[in-house]
Coordinates of C-alpha atoms in Angstrom, one line a residue:
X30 CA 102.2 40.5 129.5
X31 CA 105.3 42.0 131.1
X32 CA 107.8 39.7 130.1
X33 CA 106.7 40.3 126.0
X34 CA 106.6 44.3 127.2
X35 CA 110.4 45.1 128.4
X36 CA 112.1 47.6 131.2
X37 CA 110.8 50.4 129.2
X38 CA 107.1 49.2 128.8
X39 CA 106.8 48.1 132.3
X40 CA 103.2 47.8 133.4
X41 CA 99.6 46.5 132.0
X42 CA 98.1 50.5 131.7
X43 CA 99.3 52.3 128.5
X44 CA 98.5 55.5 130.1
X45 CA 100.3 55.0 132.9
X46 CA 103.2 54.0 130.4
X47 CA 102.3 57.3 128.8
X48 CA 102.3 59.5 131.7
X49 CA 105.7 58.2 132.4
X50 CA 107.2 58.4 129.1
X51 CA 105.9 62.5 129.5
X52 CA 107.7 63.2 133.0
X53 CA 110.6 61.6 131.2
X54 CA 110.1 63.8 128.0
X55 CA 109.8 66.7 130.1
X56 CA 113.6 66.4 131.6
X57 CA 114.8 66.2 128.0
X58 CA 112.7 68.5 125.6
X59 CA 113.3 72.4 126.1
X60 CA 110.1 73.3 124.3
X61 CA 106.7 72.0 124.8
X62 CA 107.3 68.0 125.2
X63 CA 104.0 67.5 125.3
X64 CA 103.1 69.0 121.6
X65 CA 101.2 66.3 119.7
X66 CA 100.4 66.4 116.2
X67 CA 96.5 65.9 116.3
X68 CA 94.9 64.2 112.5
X69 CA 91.3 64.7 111.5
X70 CA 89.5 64.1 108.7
X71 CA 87.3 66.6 106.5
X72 CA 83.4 65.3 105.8
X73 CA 85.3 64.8 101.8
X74 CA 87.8 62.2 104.2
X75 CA 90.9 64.8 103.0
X76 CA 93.1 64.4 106.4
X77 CA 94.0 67.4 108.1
X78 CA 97.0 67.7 111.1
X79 CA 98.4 70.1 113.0
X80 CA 100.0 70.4 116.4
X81 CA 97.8 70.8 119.6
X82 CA 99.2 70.5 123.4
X83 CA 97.9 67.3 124.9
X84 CA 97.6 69.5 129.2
X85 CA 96.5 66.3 130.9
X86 CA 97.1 62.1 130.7
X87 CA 93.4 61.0 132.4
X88 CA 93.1 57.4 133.9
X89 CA 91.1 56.5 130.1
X90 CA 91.9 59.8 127.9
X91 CA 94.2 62.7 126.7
X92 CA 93.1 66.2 127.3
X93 CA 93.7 68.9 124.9
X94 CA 91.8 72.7 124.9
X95 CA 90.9 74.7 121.9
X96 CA 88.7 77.0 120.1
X97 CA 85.0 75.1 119.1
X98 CA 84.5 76.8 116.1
X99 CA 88.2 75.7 114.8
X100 CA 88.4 73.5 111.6
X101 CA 89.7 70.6 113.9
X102 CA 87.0 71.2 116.6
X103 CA 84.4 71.2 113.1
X104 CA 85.7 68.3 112.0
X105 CA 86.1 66.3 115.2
X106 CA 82.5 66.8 115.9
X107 CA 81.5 65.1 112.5
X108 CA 83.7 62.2 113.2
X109 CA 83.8 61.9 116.7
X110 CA 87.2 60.2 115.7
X111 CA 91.0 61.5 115.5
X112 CA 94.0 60.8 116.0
X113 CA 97.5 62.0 117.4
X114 CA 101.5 61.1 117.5
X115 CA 103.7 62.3 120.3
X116 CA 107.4 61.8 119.2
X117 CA 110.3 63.1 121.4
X118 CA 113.4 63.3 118.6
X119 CA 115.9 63.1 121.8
X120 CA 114.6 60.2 123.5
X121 CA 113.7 58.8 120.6
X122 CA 110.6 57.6 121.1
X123 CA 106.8 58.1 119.9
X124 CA 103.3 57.5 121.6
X125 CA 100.4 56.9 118.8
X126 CA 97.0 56.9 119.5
X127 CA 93.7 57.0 117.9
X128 CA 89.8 56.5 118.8
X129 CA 86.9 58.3 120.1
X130 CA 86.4 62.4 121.0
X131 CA 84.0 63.7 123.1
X132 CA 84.3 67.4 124.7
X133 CA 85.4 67.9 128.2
X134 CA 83.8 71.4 128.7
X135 CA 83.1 71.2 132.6
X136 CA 85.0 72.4 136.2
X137 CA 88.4 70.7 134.7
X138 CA 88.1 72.9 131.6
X139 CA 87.4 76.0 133.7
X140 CA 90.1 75.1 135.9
X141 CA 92.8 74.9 133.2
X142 CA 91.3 77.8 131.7
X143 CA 91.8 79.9 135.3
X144 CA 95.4 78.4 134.8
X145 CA 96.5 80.1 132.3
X146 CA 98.1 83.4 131.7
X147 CA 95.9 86.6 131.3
X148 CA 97.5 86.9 128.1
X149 CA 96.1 83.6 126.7
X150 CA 93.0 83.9 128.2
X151 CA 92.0 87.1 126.5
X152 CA 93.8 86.1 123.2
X153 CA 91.8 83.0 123.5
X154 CA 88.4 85.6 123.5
X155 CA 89.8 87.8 120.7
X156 CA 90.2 84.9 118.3
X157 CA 88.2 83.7 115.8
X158 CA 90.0 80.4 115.4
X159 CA 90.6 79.2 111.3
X160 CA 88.4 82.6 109.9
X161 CA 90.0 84.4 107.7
X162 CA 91.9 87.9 109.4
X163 CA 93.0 90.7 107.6
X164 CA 95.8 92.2 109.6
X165 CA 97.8 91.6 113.3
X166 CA 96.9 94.7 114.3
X167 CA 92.7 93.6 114.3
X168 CA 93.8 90.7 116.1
X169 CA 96.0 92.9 118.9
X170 CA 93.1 95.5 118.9
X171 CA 90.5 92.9 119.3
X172 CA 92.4 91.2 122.3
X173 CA 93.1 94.8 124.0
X174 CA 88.9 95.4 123.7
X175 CA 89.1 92.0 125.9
X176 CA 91.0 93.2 128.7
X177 CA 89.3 96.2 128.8
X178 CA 85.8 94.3 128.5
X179 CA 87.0 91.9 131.4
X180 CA 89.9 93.3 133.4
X181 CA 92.1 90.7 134.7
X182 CA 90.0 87.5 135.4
X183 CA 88.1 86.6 131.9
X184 CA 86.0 83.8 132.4
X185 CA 86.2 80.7 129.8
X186 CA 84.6 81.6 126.8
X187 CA 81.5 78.9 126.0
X188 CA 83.4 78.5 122.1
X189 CA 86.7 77.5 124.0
X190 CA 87.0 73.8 126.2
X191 CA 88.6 70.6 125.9
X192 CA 88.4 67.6 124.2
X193 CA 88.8 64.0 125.4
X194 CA 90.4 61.3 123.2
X195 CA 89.4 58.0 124.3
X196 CA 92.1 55.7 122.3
X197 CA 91.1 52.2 120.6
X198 CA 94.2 51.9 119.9
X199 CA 97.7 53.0 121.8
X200 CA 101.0 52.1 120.0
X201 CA 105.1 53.1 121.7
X202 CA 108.1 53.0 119.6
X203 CA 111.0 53.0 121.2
X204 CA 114.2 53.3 119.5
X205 CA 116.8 50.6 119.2
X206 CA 120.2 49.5 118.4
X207 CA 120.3 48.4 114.4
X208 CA 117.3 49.4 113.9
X209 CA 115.8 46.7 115.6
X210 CA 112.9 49.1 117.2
X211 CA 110.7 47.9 120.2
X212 CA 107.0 48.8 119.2
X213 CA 103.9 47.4 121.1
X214 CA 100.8 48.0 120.2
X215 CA 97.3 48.2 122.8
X216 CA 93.9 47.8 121.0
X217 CA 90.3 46.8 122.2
X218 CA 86.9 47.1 119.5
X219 CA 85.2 49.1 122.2
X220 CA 86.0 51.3 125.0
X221 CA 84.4 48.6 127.8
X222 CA 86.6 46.1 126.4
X223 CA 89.8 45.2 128.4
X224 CA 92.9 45.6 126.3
X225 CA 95.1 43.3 124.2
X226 CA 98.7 44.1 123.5
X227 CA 101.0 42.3 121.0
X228 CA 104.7 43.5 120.2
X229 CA 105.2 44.3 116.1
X230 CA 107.6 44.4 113.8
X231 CA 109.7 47.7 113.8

């Protein structure tokens, strides 16, 4: 496998090749270099996407949080499918993935939730994710009752977690000269099955 895989796609484990392709992303991107843009589908099959930050690169999944009653969180538990595409325009390069979800609402979930800023954690009380809000100002209000509800450690609200996508199928770009892009591709039909790679046309 290696010598079909190249220096930049060095190793059998795509999410070790992911996780390194991050901490590389990170020395590069100023703002959020780990902002995916997540795709699901409606039950009518209309796609939907919009950007979600992918907080942890597991051993067999990528982690993202967000509010349960959200359009995406709706639509994910339909499916129990989605997809993603992280792309880093100054390196060049783009990780795409797409497979199974299942939610990841346990201690990791609290944990990250603890991690975050008191800010976050009582804007993530205050809203109701993808209903429709009249002004800011009920928003502001609504997050203010929060603080004053729970002082300064809020616990993790049980309509907020994580979800885990499980890929079927992982696929790198990597830029190169003349166009002539490097892109591999790692898929398996289940998620017990070990992987197969192939490089594709650009």
């Amino acid at each position: 496998m290696t010598e079909i895989i190249g220096k930049k796609f060095s190793g059998s484990d795509p999410f070790v090749i992911a996780r390194r392709w991050l901490d590389e992303a990170r020395e590069y991107e100023p703002n959020d270099p780990n902002a995916a843009a997540l795709a699901t589908a409606a039950p009518s099959g209309c796609p939907n996407v919009r950007m979600v930050l992918i907080k942890s690169i597991e051993s067999d999944s990528f982690v993202f949080y967000t509010n349960y009653g959200s359009v995406k969180a709706q639509e994910i538990e339909a499916s129990g499918r989605a997809a993603f595409v992280l792309h880093w325009k100054t390196l060049r390069r783009q990780i795409r993935a797409r497979g199974m979800v299942e939610k990841y609402s346990g201690t990791k979930a609290d944990e990250y939730f603890e991690s975050r800023s008191l800010q976050s954690k009582l804007g993530a009380w205050a809203s109701r994710q993808s209903q429709p809000l009249k002004s800011k100002q009920i928003l502001v209000a609504e997050a203010a009752r929060m603080g004053v509800r729970f002082g300064t450690n809020p616990p993790r609200p049980e309509f907020w977690g994580g979800y885990r996508i499980s890929p079927l199928e992982i696929e790198f770009w990597a830029d190169g000269k003349f166009r002539l892009h490097d892109r591999l591709r790692w898929t398996r039909s289940n998620l017990h099955e070990a992987w197969q790679v192939k490089r594709l046309y650009p």
